[in-house]
Amino acid sequence: MDQYVAAFNSSQRDVRVDLSVIAAGTSGGYAQQTNAIRAHNAPDILHVEYQALPQIATTGGLRDLSADVDDLADGFLPAAWQSVRPGGKTWAVPMDFCPMAFFYRKDLFDRAGIEVPRTWEEFRRAASAVRTADRGARITTFPLNDGAFFAGMACQAGDPWWDIAGNAWRVGIDGAGTMRVGEYWQDMVSSRLAARDATGTQSWISAMHHGRLWGMLGATWGVGMLKKSLPADQGRWAVASLPTWGDDPSTGVWGGSAFGVSAESEVPEAALTFRAGSAPTPRFPGSARRSPSPHPPSSPTGRWPVPPTRTATSPAPPSSTYWTSPRPGSPGGRGAPPR
């Protein structure tokens, strides 16, 4: 994210963004954000995961962006745009969206002659073949420390755990799809075809490197996680679509985040400039250009740096806060972030 902010700052001269990285959301980051909102000391821009956006919005600390950014809706996946509109108002602009996928040790699969599974039935057979090839290995682990995996799997099975009915939340965790997923993974664990170790730990990373785990069920952020956590494994890993339930092509979603603007920001126009710059059709002050590219105009290095991906030591993406301030000569506004 520091590269992302640096590229934005170098791409124009009207707005300066100062980045403050805080703990991952579930590790205290969201508590910091809500405390800052209650203390009337929130940053201008807040980086929030989709599942946490309603929690932040209900504090009253986010600006309603409907009138400012709703013209950007067509540039995003409908599911991503819907995720930033709890209650029918647009509270943030999507940054990323993370469909689930299956990452696997291609070298080990090829050596054992195991085909990449396309369905969950085939996945179970592949898991059995992994154990036949190496009794100490498993195809993957069921992450008991991360409920987001189970939620994503239930979503793939057509059974999201929450939605809105009228003016109220509707929550259900015992639907047919959830029970199907639970029964499947209970059988996988009980049959010793899948491990049940925590993910995001050094022992988990070591197990993948040393071949005790032949695969990882994750999402698009897994690419960056593998590159950073397993640099010696370059060329060993491949990625495939998440196995499906029969012929249903649906996949699950595990993660994704958006940028919201503080309701008390003294420079909301500057904050929105940064937001527009990170949208699919960026708009920069002083320029009429609208790019069809999914990224803002090129930075001096010739390309826009890729947004950060999750790491093994921080399964959830780092929560970030941003302070915007006009450049010298621009109208006054908030200065540098507090130290």
Coordinates of C-alpha atoms in Angstrom, one line a residue:
M1 CA 0.0 0.0 0.0
D2 CA 2.9 2.3 0.6
Q3 CA 3.8 2.0 -3.1
Y4 CA 0.2 2.6 -4.1
V5 CA 0.1 5.8 -2.1
A6 CA 3.6 6.9 -3.4
A7 CA 2.5 6.4 -7.0
F8 CA -0.7 8.5 -6.4
N9 CA 1.3 11.2 -4.8
S10 CA 3.8 11.3 -7.7
S11 CA 1.0 11.2 -10.3
Q12 CA -0.4 14.7 -9.5
R13 CA 0.4 17.8 -7.5
D14 CA -2.9 18.9 -5.9
V15 CA -3.3 16.3 -3.1
R16 CA -0.8 14.8 -0.7
V17 CA -1.7 11.5 1.0
D18 CA 0.0 10.3 4.2
L19 CA -0.3 6.7 5.0
S20 CA -0.6 5.3 8.5
V21 CA -0.5 1.4 8.7
I22 CA -2.3 -0.1 11.7
A23 CA -2.9 -3.6 12.8
A24 CA -5.0 -6.0 10.7
G25 CA -8.7 -5.5 11.2
T26 CA -9.4 -8.6 13.3
S27 CA -6.2 -8.0 15.3
G28 CA -7.3 -4.6 16.6
G29 CA -7.4 -2.4 13.5
Y30 CA -11.1 -2.0 13.4
A31 CA -11.2 -1.2 17.1
Q32 CA -8.7 1.5 16.4
Q33 CA -10.8 2.9 13.6
T34 CA -14.0 3.0 15.6
N35 CA -12.3 4.5 18.6
A36 CA -10.8 7.2 16.4
I37 CA -14.3 7.9 15.0
R38 CA -15.8 8.2 18.5
A39 CA -12.9 10.5 19.5
H40 CA -13.6 12.7 16.5
N41 CA -10.0 12.0 15.3
A42 CA -10.6 9.7 12.4
P43 CA -8.4 9.8 9.3
D44 CA -9.8 11.2 6.1
I45 CA -9.8 7.7 4.4
L46 CA -10.4 4.4 6.0
H47 CA -9.4 1.0 4.5
V48 CA -12.1 -1.6 5.5
E49 CA -12.9 -5.1 4.5
Y50 CA -16.4 -5.7 3.1
Q51 CA -17.6 -7.8 6.1
A52 CA -16.5 -5.0 8.5
L53 CA -18.1 -2.1 6.5
P54 CA -21.5 -2.3 8.2
Q55 CA -19.9 -2.2 11.6
I56 CA -17.9 1.0 10.7
A57 CA -20.9 2.6 8.9
T58 CA -23.2 2.1 11.9
T59 CA -20.9 4.3 14.0
G60 CA -21.9 7.3 11.8
G61 CA -18.3 7.8 11.0
L62 CA -18.4 7.4 7.2
R63 CA -19.5 9.9 4.6
D64 CA -22.4 8.8 2.3
L65 CA -20.7 8.8 -1.1
S66 CA -23.7 8.0 -3.2
A67 CA -23.9 11.4 -4.9
D68 CA -20.1 11.4 -5.4
V69 CA -19.2 8.0 -6.8
D70 CA -22.3 6.2 -8.0
D71 CA -21.4 6.9 -11.6
L72 CA -18.5 4.5 -11.1
A73 CA -20.7 1.5 -10.4
D74 CA -20.5 0.1 -13.9
G75 CA -16.7 -0.2 -13.6
F76 CA -16.9 -2.8 -10.8
L77 CA -18.2 -6.3 -10.3
P78 CA -21.9 -6.1 -9.2
A79 CA -21.0 -8.2 -6.1
A80 CA -18.2 -5.9 -5.1
W81 CA -20.4 -2.8 -5.6
Q82 CA -23.3 -4.3 -3.7
S83 CA -20.8 -5.0 -0.8
V84 CA -20.2 -1.3 -0.3
R85 CA -23.9 -0.4 -0.2
P86 CA -25.4 -1.7 3.0
G87 CA -28.7 0.0 3.6
G88 CA -28.9 1.1 0.0
K89 CA -26.3 3.9 0.3
T90 CA -22.7 3.9 -1.0
W91 CA -20.3 4.0 2.0
A92 CA -17.1 3.2 0.2
V93 CA -15.5 2.4 -3.1
P94 CA -14.2 -1.2 -3.8
M95 CA -10.5 -1.7 -3.9
D96 CA -10.3 -5.5 -4.6
F97 CA -12.5 -8.6 -4.6
C98 CA -11.2 -12.0 -3.8
P99 CA -12.8 -15.1 -5.4
M100 CA -11.6 -18.4 -3.9
A101 CA -9.1 -20.7 -5.7
F102 CA -7.1 -23.9 -5.1
F103 CA -3.3 -23.5 -5.0
Y104 CA -1.4 -26.8 -5.2
R105 CA 2.1 -28.2 -5.4
K106 CA 2.2 -29.0 -9.1
D107 CA 5.5 -30.8 -8.8
L108 CA 4.1 -33.2 -6.3
F109 CA 0.8 -33.7 -8.1
D110 CA 2.6 -34.4 -11.4
R111 CA 5.1 -36.8 -9.7
A112 CA 2.2 -38.8 -8.2
G113 CA 0.1 -38.7 -11.4
I114 CA -2.8 -36.9 -9.6
E115 CA -5.2 -34.9 -11.8
V116 CA -6.2 -31.4 -10.5
P117 CA -9.7 -31.8 -9.1
R118 CA -12.5 -29.9 -10.7
T119 CA -15.3 -30.9 -8.4
W120 CA -15.5 -31.6 -4.6
E121 CA -16.1 -35.3 -5.3
E122 CA -12.8 -35.3 -7.3
F123 CA -11.1 -33.3 -4.6
R124 CA -11.9 -36.1 -2.1
R125 CA -10.5 -38.7 -4.5
A126 CA -7.4 -36.5 -5.0
A127 CA -7.0 -36.2 -1.2
S128 CA -7.1 -40.0 -0.9
A129 CA -4.5 -40.3 -3.7
V130 CA -2.2 -37.8 -1.8
R131 CA -2.3 -40.1 1.3
T132 CA -1.6 -43.1 -0.9
A133 CA 1.5 -41.4 -2.3
D134 CA 2.7 -40.1 1.1
R135 CA 1.0 -41.3 4.3
G136 CA 2.3 -38.3 6.2
A137 CA 0.9 -35.7 3.7
R138 CA -2.5 -34.2 3.3
I139 CA -4.0 -32.3 0.4
T140 CA -4.8 -29.3 2.5
T141 CA -6.0 -28.2 5.9
F142 CA -9.4 -27.1 7.2
P143 CA -8.5 -23.8 9.0
L144 CA -10.2 -24.0 12.4
N145 CA -8.8 -20.5 13.1
D146 CA -10.5 -18.7 10.3
G147 CA -14.3 -18.7 9.9
A148 CA -14.0 -16.7 6.7
F149 CA -13.1 -19.9 4.9
F150 CA -16.2 -21.6 6.0
A151 CA -18.3 -18.6 5.2
G152 CA -16.8 -18.5 1.7
M153 CA -17.5 -22.2 1.2
A154 CA -21.1 -21.8 2.3
C155 CA -21.5 -18.9 -0.1
Q156 CA -20.3 -21.1 -2.9
A157 CA -22.9 -23.7 -1.9
G158 CA -25.6 -21.0 -2.4
D159 CA -26.1 -20.3 1.3
P160 CA -24.7 -17.0 2.4
W161 CA -24.9 -16.5 6.2
W162 CA -26.5 -13.1 6.2
D163 CA -28.5 -10.8 3.9
I164 CA -31.0 -8.0 4.3
A165 CA -34.7 -8.6 4.3
G166 CA -36.7 -5.4 4.3
N167 CA -35.2 -3.2 6.9
A168 CA -33.6 -5.9 9.0
W169 CA -30.6 -8.2 8.9
R170 CA -31.4 -11.9 8.2
V171 CA -28.9 -14.3 9.6
G172 CA -28.8 -18.0 9.2
I173 CA -25.9 -20.5 9.6
D174 CA -27.8 -23.8 9.3
G175 CA -29.1 -23.7 5.8
A176 CA -28.8 -26.6 3.4
G177 CA -25.6 -25.3 1.7
T178 CA -23.9 -24.7 5.1
M179 CA -24.8 -28.2 6.3
R180 CA -23.6 -29.7 3.1
V181 CA -20.2 -28.0 3.4
G182 CA -20.0 -28.9 7.1
E183 CA -20.7 -32.6 6.5
Y184 CA -18.2 -32.7 3.6
W185 CA -15.3 -31.2 5.7
Q186 CA -16.2 -33.2 8.8
D187 CA -15.9 -36.4 6.7
M188 CA -12.6 -35.1 5.2
V189 CA -11.1 -34.4 8.6
S190 CA -12.5 -37.6 10.3
S191 CA -11.2 -39.7 7.4
R192 CA -7.8 -38.1 7.9
L193 CA -7.8 -36.9 4.3
A194 CA -7.5 -33.2 5.4
A195 CA -5.5 -31.7 8.2
R196 CA -7.2 -29.4 10.7
D197 CA -4.3 -27.1 11.6
A198 CA -4.4 -23.3 11.8
T199 CA -3.4 -21.4 8.8
G200 CA -1.2 -18.3 8.8
T201 CA 1.4 -19.8 11.1
Q202 CA 5.0 -20.7 10.6
S203 CA 4.3 -24.4 11.0
W204 CA 1.6 -24.2 8.2
I205 CA 4.1 -22.5 5.9
S206 CA 6.7 -25.1 6.7
A207 CA 4.2 -27.9 6.0
M208 CA 3.6 -26.5 2.5
H209 CA 7.3 -26.1 1.8
H210 CA 8.2 -29.5 3.0
G211 CA 5.4 -31.3 1.3
R212 CA 3.3 -32.2 4.3
L213 CA 0.5 -30.1 2.7
W214 CA 0.1 -30.4 -1.0
G215 CA -2.4 -27.6 -1.4
M216 CA -4.0 -24.5 -0.1
L217 CA -7.6 -23.4 -0.4
G218 CA -7.4 -19.6 -0.5
A219 CA -8.3 -16.7 -2.7
T220 CA -6.6 -14.4 -5.1
W221 CA -4.5 -12.9 -2.4
G222 CA -2.8 -16.4 -2.1
V223 CA -0.5 -15.5 -5.0
G224 CA 1.3 -12.8 -3.1
M225 CA 1.2 -14.8 0.1
L226 CA 3.0 -17.7 -1.5
K227 CA 5.6 -15.5 -3.2
K228 CA 6.4 -13.8 0.1
S229 CA 6.2 -16.7 2.5
L230 CA 7.7 -19.4 0.2
P231 CA 10.3 -17.7 -2.0
A232 CA 12.3 -21.0 -2.4
D233 CA 9.2 -22.7 -3.9
Q234 CA 9.1 -20.7 -7.1
G235 CA 7.9 -22.8 -9.9
R236 CA 6.5 -25.5 -7.7
W237 CA 3.0 -24.1 -7.2
A238 CA 0.1 -23.7 -9.6
V239 CA -3.4 -22.4 -9.2
A240 CA -6.8 -23.8 -10.3
S241 CA -10.4 -22.8 -10.0
L242 CA -12.1 -23.7 -6.7
P243 CA -13.6 -27.2 -7.1
T244 CA -17.4 -27.0 -7.7
W245 CA -20.5 -28.8 -6.4
G246 CA -21.2 -30.9 -9.5
D247 CA -21.9 -28.8 -12.6
D248 CA -22.6 -25.6 -10.7
P249 CA -19.8 -23.1 -11.8
S250 CA -20.2 -20.9 -8.7
T251 CA -17.2 -20.1 -6.5
G252 CA -16.8 -18.6 -3.1
V253 CA -15.5 -15.2 -2.0
W254 CA -12.9 -14.9 0.7
G255 CA -11.9 -11.3 1.3
G256 CA -11.9 -8.0 -0.4
S257 CA -11.8 -4.4 0.8
A258 CA -12.8 -0.9 0.1
F259 CA -12.0 2.7 0.9
G260 CA -14.4 4.9 2.8
V261 CA -14.2 8.6 3.6
S262 CA -14.6 9.9 7.1
A263 CA -17.8 11.8 7.8
E264 CA -15.8 14.5 9.7
S265 CA -13.0 14.9 7.1
E266 CA -12.1 18.6 6.7
V267 CA -10.9 17.9 3.2
P268 CA -13.5 15.4 1.7
E269 CA -12.8 16.7 -1.8
A270 CA -9.1 15.8 -1.5
A271 CA -10.0 12.4 -0.1
L272 CA -12.4 11.8 -3.0
T273 CA -9.6 12.7 -5.4
F274 CA -7.6 9.8 -4.0
R275 CA -10.6 7.6 -4.1
A276 CA -11.3 8.5 -7.8
G277 CA -7.7 7.8 -8.5
S278 CA -8.0 4.2 -7.3
A279 CA -11.2 3.5 -9.1
P280 CA -11.5 1.7 -12.5
T281 CA -12.1 5.0 -14.3
P282 CA -9.8 7.4 -12.5
R283 CA -10.3 11.1 -12.5
F284 CA -7.5 13.5 -11.5
P285 CA -7.9 17.2 -10.8
G286 CA -6.9 19.4 -13.7
S287 CA -7.3 16.7 -16.2
A288 CA -10.2 15.6 -18.4
R289 CA -8.7 12.2 -19.0
R290 CA -10.8 9.2 -18.2
S291 CA -8.8 6.0 -18.6
P292 CA -10.5 2.7 -19.6
S293 CA -7.7 0.9 -17.8
P294 CA -8.3 -0.6 -14.4
H295 CA -5.5 1.5 -13.0
P296 CA -4.7 5.2 -12.8
P297 CA -2.3 6.9 -15.3
S298 CA 1.2 5.5 -15.2
S299 CA 3.6 6.5 -12.5
P300 CA 7.1 7.7 -13.3
T301 CA 8.3 4.1 -13.2
G302 CA 6.1 3.3 -16.2
R303 CA 3.5 1.1 -14.4
W304 CA 1.1 1.3 -11.5
P305 CA 2.3 -0.8 -8.5
V306 CA 0.2 -3.8 -7.7
P307 CA -1.9 -3.4 -4.4
P308 CA -0.6 -5.5 -1.5
T309 CA -1.6 -9.1 -1.0
R310 CA -2.1 -11.0 2.2
T311 CA 0.8 -12.6 3.9
A312 CA 1.0 -15.7 6.0
T313 CA 1.8 -13.8 9.1
S314 CA -1.3 -11.6 8.6
P315 CA -4.2 -13.6 7.1
A316 CA -6.4 -10.5 7.0
P317 CA -5.1 -7.6 5.0
P318 CA -3.5 -4.8 7.0
S319 CA -6.0 -2.1 7.9
S320 CA -4.8 1.3 6.8
T321 CA -5.7 4.9 7.5
Y322 CA -5.0 7.8 5.3
W323 CA -4.6 11.5 6.0
T324 CA -5.0 13.8 3.0
S325 CA -3.9 17.4 2.8
P326 CA -3.8 19.9 0.0
R327 CA -0.5 20.6 -1.6
P328 CA 1.2 24.0 -0.9
G329 CA -0.8 26.7 -2.7
S330 CA -4.0 24.7 -2.5
P331 CA -6.9 25.7 -0.2
G332 CA -6.3 24.9 3.5
G333 CA -7.1 21.7 5.2
R334 CA -5.9 19.1 7.7
G335 CA -2.1 18.8 8.0
A336 CA 0.1 15.9 8.7
P337 CA -1.2 12.9 10.7
P338 CA -0.7 13.0 14.5
R339 CA 2.4 11.2 15.8

